[in-house]
Coordinates of C-alpha atoms in Angstrom, one line a residue:
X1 CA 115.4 75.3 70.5
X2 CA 112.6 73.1 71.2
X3 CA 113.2 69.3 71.0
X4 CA 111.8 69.1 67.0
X5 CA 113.8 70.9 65.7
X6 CA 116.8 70.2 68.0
X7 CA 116.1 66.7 66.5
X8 CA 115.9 68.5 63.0
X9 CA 119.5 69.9 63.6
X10 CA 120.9 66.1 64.6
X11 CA 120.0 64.6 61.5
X12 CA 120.8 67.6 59.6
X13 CA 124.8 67.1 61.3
X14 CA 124.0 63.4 60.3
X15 CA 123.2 64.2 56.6
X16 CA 126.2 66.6 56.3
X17 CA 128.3 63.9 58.1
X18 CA 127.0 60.8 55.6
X19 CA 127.9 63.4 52.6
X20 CA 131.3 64.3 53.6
X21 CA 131.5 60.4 54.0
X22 CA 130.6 59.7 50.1
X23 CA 132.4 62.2 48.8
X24 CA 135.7 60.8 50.3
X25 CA 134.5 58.0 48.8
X26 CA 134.5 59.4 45.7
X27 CA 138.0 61.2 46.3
X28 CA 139.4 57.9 46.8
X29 CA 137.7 56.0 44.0
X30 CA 138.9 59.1 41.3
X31 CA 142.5 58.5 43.2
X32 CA 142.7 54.5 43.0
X33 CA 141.1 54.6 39.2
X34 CA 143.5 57.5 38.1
X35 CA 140.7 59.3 36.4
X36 CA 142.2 62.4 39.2
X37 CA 144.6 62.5 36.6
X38 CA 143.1 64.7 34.2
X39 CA 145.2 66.4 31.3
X40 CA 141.8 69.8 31.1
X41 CA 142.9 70.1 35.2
X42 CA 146.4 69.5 35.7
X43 CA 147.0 72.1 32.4
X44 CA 144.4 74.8 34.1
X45 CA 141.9 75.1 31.0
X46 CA 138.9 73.6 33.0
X47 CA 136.3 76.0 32.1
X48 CA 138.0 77.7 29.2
X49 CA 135.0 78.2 26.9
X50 CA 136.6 78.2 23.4
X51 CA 140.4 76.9 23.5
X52 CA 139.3 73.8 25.8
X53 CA 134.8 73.0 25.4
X54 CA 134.0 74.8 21.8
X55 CA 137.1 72.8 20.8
X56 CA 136.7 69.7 22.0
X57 CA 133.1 70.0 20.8
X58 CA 133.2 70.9 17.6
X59 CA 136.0 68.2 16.9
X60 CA 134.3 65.4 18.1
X61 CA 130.9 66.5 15.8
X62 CA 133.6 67.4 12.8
X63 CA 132.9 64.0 10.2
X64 CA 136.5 64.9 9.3
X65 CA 138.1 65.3 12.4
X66 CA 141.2 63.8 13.8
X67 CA 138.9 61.0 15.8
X68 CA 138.8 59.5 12.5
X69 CA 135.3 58.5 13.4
X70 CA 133.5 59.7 10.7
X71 CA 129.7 61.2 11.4
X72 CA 129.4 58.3 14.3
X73 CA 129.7 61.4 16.8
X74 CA 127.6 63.9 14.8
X75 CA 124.8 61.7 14.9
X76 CA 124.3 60.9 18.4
X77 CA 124.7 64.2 18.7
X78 CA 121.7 65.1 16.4
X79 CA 120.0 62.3 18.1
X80 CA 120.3 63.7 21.5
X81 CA 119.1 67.2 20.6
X82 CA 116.4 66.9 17.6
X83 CA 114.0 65.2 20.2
X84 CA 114.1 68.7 22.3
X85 CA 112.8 70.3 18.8
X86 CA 110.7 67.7 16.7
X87 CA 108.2 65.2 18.7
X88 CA 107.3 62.1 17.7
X89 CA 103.6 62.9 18.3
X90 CA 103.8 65.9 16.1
X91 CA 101.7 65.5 12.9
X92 CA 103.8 65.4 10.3
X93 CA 107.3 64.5 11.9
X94 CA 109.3 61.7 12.4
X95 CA 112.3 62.6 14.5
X96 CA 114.6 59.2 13.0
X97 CA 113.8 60.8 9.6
X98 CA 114.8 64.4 10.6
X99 CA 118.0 63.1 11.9
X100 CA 118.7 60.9 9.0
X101 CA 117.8 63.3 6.4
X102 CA 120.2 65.8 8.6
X103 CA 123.4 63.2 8.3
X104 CA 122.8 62.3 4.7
X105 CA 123.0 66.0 3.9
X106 CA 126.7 65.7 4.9
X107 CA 126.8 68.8 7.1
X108 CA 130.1 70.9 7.9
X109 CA 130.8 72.3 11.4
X110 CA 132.7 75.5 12.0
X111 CA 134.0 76.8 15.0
X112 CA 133.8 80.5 15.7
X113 CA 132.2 81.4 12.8
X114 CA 132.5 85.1 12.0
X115 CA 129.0 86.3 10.6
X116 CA 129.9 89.6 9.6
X117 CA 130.6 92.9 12.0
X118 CA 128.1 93.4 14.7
X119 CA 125.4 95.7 13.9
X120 CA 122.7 96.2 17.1
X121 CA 120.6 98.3 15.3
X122 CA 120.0 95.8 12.4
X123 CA 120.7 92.9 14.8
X124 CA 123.3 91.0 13.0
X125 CA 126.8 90.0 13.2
X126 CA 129.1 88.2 15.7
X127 CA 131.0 85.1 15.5
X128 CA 129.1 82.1 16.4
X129 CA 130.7 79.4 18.8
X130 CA 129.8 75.8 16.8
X131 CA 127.9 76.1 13.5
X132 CA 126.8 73.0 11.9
X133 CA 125.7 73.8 8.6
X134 CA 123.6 71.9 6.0
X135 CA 122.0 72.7 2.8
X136 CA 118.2 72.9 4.9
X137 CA 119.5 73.7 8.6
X138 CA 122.2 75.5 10.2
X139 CA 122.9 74.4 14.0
X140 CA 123.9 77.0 16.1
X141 CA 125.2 76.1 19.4
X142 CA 126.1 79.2 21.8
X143 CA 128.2 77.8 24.3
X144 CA 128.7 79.3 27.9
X145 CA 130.7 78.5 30.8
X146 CA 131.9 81.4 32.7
X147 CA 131.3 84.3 29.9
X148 CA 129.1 87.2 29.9
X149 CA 126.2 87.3 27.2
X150 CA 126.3 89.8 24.8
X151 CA 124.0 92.2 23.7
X152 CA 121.2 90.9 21.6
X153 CA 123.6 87.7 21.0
X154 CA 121.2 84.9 19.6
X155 CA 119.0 87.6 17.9
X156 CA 121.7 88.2 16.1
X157 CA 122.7 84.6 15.4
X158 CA 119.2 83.8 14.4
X159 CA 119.3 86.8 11.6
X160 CA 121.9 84.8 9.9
X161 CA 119.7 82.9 7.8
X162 CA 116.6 83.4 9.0
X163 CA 114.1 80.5 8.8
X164 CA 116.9 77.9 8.5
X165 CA 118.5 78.2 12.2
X166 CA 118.2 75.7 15.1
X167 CA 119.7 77.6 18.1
X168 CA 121.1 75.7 21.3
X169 CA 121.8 77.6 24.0
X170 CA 124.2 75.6 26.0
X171 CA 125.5 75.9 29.6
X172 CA 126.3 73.9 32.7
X173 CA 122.5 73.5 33.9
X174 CA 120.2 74.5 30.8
X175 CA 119.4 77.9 31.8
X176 CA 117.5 79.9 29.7
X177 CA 119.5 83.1 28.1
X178 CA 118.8 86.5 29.9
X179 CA 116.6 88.8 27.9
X180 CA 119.4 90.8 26.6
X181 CA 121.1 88.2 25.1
X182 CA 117.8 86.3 23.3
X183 CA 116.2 89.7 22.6
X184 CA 113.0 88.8 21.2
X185 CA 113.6 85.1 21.4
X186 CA 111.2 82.8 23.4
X187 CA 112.9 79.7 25.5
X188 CA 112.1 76.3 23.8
X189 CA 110.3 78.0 20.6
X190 CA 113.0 80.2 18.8
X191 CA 116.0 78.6 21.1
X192 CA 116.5 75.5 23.0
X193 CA 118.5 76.0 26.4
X194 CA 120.5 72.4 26.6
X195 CA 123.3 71.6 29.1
X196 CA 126.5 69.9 30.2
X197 CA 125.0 68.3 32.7
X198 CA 122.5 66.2 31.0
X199 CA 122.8 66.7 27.3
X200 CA 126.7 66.8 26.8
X201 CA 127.1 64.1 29.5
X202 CA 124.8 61.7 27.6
X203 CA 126.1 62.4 24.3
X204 CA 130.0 62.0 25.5
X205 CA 128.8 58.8 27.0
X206 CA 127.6 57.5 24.1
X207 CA 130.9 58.9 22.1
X208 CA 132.8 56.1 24.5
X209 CA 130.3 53.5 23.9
X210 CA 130.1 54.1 19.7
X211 CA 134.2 54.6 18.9
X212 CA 136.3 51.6 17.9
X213 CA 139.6 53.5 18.2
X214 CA 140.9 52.9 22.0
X215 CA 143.1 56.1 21.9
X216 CA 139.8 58.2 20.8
X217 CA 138.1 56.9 23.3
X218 CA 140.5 57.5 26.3
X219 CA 140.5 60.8 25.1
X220 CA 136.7 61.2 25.3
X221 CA 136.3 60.3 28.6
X222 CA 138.9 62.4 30.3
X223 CA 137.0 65.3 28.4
X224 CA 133.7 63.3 30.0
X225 CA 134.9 63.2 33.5
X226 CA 135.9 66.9 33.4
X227 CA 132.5 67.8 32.0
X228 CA 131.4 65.6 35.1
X229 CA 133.4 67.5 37.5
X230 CA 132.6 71.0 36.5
X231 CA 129.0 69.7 36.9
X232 CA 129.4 68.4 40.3
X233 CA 128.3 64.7 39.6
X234 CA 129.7 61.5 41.1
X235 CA 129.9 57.9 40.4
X236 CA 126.9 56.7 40.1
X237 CA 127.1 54.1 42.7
X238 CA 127.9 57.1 45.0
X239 CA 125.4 59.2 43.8
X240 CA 122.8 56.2 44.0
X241 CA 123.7 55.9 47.5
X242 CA 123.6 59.8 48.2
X243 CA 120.3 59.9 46.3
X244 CA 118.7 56.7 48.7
X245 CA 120.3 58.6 52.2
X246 CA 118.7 61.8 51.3
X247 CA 115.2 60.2 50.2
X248 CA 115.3 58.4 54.1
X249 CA 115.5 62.1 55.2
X250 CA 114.0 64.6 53.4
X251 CA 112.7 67.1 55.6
X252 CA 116.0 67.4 56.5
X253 CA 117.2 67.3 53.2
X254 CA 114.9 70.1 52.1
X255 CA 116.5 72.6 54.8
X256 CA 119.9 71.6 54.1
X257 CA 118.9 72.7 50.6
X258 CA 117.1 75.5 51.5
X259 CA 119.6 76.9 53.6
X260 CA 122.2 76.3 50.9
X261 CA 121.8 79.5 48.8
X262 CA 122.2 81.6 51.7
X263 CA 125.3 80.4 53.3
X264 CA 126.6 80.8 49.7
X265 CA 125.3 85.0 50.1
X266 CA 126.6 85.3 53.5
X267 CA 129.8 84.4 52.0
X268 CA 129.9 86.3 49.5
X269 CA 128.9 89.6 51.4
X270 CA 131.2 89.1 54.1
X271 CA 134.2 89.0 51.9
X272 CA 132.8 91.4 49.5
X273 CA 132.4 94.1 53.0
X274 CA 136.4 92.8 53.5
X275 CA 136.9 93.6 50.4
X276 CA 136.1 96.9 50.0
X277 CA 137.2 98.1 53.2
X278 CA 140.9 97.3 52.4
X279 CA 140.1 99.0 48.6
X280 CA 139.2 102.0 49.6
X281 CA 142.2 102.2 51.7
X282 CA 144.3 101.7 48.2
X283 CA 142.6 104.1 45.5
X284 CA 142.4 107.6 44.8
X285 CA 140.4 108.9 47.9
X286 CA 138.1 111.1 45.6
X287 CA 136.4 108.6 44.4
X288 CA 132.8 107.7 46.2
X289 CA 132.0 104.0 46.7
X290 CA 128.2 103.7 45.6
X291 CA 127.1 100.0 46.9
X292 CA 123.6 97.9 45.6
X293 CA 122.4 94.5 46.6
X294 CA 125.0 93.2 43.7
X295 CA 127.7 96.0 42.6
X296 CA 129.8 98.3 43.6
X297 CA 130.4 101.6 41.7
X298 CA 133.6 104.0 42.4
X299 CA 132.4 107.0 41.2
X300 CA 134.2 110.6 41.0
X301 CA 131.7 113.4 41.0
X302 CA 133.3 115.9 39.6
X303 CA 134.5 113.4 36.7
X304 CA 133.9 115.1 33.0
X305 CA 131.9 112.4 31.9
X306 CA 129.3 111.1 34.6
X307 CA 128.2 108.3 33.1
X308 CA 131.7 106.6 33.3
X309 CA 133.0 105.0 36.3
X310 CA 134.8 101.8 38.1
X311 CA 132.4 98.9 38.7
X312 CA 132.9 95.2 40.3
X313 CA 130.1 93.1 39.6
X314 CA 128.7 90.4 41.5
X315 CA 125.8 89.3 39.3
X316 CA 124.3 85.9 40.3
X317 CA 125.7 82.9 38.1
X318 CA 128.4 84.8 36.9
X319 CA 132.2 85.1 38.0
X320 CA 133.3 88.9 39.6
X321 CA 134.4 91.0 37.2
X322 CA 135.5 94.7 37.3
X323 CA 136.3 97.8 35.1
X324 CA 135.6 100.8 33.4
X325 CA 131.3 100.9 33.4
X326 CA 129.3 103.0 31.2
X327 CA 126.1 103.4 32.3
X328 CA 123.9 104.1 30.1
X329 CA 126.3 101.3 27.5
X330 CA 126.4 104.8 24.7
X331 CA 128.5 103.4 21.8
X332 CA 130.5 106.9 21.8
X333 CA 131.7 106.3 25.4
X334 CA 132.8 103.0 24.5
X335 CA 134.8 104.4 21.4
X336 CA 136.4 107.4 23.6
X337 CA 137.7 104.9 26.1
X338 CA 138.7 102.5 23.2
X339 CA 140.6 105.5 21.9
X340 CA 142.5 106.0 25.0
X341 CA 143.1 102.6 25.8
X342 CA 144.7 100.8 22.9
X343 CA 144.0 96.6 22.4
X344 CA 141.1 96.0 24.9
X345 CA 140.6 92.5 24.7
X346 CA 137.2 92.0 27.2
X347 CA 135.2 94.8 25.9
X348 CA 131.4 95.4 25.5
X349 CA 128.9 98.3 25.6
X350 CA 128.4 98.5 29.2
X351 CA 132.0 97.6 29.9
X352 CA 134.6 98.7 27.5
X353 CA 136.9 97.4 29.5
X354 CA 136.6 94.9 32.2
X355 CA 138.8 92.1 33.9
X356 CA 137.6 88.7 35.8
X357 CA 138.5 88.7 39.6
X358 CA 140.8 85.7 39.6
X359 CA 141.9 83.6 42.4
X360 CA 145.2 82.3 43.8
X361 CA 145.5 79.3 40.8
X362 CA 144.2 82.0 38.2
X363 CA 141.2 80.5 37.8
X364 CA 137.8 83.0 37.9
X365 CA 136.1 83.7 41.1
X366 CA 132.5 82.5 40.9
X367 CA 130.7 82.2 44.8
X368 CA 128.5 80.1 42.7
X369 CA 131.2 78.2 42.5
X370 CA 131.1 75.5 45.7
X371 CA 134.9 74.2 45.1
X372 CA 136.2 78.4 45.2
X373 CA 134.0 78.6 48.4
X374 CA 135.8 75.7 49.7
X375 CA 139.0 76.9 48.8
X376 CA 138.1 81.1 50.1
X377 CA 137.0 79.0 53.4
X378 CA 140.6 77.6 54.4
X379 CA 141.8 80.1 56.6
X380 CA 145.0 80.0 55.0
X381 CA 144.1 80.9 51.9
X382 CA 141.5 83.9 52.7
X383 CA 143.8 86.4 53.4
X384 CA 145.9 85.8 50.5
X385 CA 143.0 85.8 48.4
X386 CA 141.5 88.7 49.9
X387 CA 145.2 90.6 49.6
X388 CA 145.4 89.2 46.0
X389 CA 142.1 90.5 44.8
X390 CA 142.5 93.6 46.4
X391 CA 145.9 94.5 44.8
X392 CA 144.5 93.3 41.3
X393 CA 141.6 95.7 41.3
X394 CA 143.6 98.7 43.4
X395 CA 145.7 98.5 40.5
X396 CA 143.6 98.4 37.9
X397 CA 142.0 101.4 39.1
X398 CA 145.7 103.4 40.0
X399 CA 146.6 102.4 36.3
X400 CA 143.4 104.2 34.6
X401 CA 142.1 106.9 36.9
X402 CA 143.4 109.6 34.9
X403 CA 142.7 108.2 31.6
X404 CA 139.3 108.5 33.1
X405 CA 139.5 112.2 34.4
X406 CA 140.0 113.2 30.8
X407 CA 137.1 112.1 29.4

């Protein structure tokens, strides 16, 4: 190592140092305030997309929800989100008139809206996560956390009422959808990718700052400070400080970042080699492990119906999940499994049945997921979550293996 980058790698250790410092600050500041107290976190429902966010969500922009706000929070709703759709320097459109026009048409919202049986062929049907619906325009927010997309999902949504839908893709960062899901779609034309960490923080905040009811708005932030922590921010005066040490070193900064994204791989493949060394040690031992860059397939050659196997997947920004894969996602393999295995709750054309890989607490495991990573690093809890996994999916496999062979 020559003596550049040996003095790289010091104020690398420095940076890394200076961060663990903040963050303790932060630990001790969420500790001393009581906002560590948090009823979403102590109750486990963290990331639960419909019971704990759509919920929240849709009863904050409800006019007639229990906040007995009236449309105070659907309008600075509207507010944050018509400016990502109508500009100001559009001919034509004025975005304060949209959004008035918008409130005074005394819109309902709707969670889970069912929208008929789904159709792929016609592209139609579902159940929409938050619909706020007016005489003019229907708002459709589809909300993800930790959940798959579905086939052809806002292609479907937009068919509803074609010409009248505003569709919001929303997620932790503002990703755009994955083709299969948007279909023929376009980012920021047909739908608008909005997140948690900017657009639902800024909204919540000013939720707090607008409500005159001191119970509401207790409420409201604890759901802001969990939307806060599953976005990683901090106090601002520790993230000012954060943001002004990494700024005085950003070379350094810049390979810390870099470098990031694959101590988060090499993670993830060394557990996932762990992993399925002690599998294949507890399944049936005709079936042939079949390994790519991101799943694993445990195939039986000699099964009736090739396209049908095990899978685990470990597709990038999504939690693990395993189960029965259909490759080529025919709707009659879906039905013949569906026939064998009564009630399948997770189920979609490439998997008609699947499980997430959870963790120790039950929660999802995500190696996008920096506080999992954290937790899989403590060398007390890798084994157990390495022996936990493995009996989870061993068993999964044990319990449907036959069911399999039949069809």
């Amino acid at each position: 190592m020559n003596k550049s980058s040996n003095k790289m790698f010091e104020v690398e250790k420095i940076l890394i140092f200076k961060t663990k410092t903040i963050l303790e600050k932060q630990k001790k500041y969420l500790k001393d305030s009581g906002e560590d107290f948090n009823i979403f976190s102590i109750t486990k429902i963290e990331r639960y997309e419909n019971n704990t966010h759509s919920a929240m969500i849709t009863e904050l922009l409800n006019p007639k929800g229990s906040h007995h706000q009236g449309v105070v929070f659907l309008e600075e709703f509207i507010k944050v989100i018509f400016p990502i759709v109508y500009h100001s320097n559009d001919e034509n459109c004025e975005v304060e008139k949209k959004i008035t026009e918008f409130i005074n048409a005394k819109p309902i919202v709707f969670q889970e809206k069912s929208i008929g049986i789904i159709d792929l062929d016609e592209s139609t049907g579902g159940r929409i996560d938050i619909l706020i619906q007016s005489d003019k325009i229907n708002i459709i927010i589809e909300n993800k956390i930790d959940a798959r997309d579905q086939l052809l999902q806002l292609e479907r949504y937009n068919n509803y009422k074609p010409n009248s839908c505003l569709i919001f893709y929303l997620n932790l960062w503002g990703n755009e959808a994955p083709n299969h899901s948007a279909g023929k779609l376009l980012a920021n034309q047909d739908y608008y990718p909005i997140s948690y960490h900017y657009h639902i923080i800024e909204w919540l905040e000013k939720c707090v700052e607008k409500c005159d009811n001191e119970y509401v708005k207790i409420n409201i932030r604890q759901y802001l400070n969990l939307v806060k922590k599953i976005t990683n921010q901090l106090k601002d005066e520790f993230m000012d400080e954060l943001e002004r040490m990494l700024i005085s070193n950003l070379l350094e900064a810049e390979q810390v970042a870099n470098t990031f994204p694959v101590v988060k791989k090499r993670i993830r493949e060394e557990f996932r080699k762990k992993f399925e060394t002690a599998l294949s040690k507890r399944i049936p031992k005709e079936l042939e492990f079949n390994i790519d860059s991101k799943n694993t397939y445990l195939e039986l050659p000699n099964f009736k119906n090739e396209q049908l196997c095990f899978a685990i997947m470990y597709n990038e920004g999504e939690p693990v999940h395993y189960g029965i894969y259909n490759h080529t996602a025919n709707i009659e393999n879906v039905k013949m499994v569906q026939g064998f295995i009564k009630g399948t709750v997770n189920t979609t054309n490439h998997f008609p049945i699947w499980e997430y890989l959870k963790e120790l607490n039950g929660e999802k495991i995500d190696f996008n997921d920096v506080a999992f990573l954290s937790n899989l690093m403590d060398a007390d809890n890798y084994e157990k979550i390495l022996n936990k996994t493995v009996n989870e999916v061993s068993e999964f496999i044990q319990k449907y293996f036959q069911i399999l062979r039949q069809i």
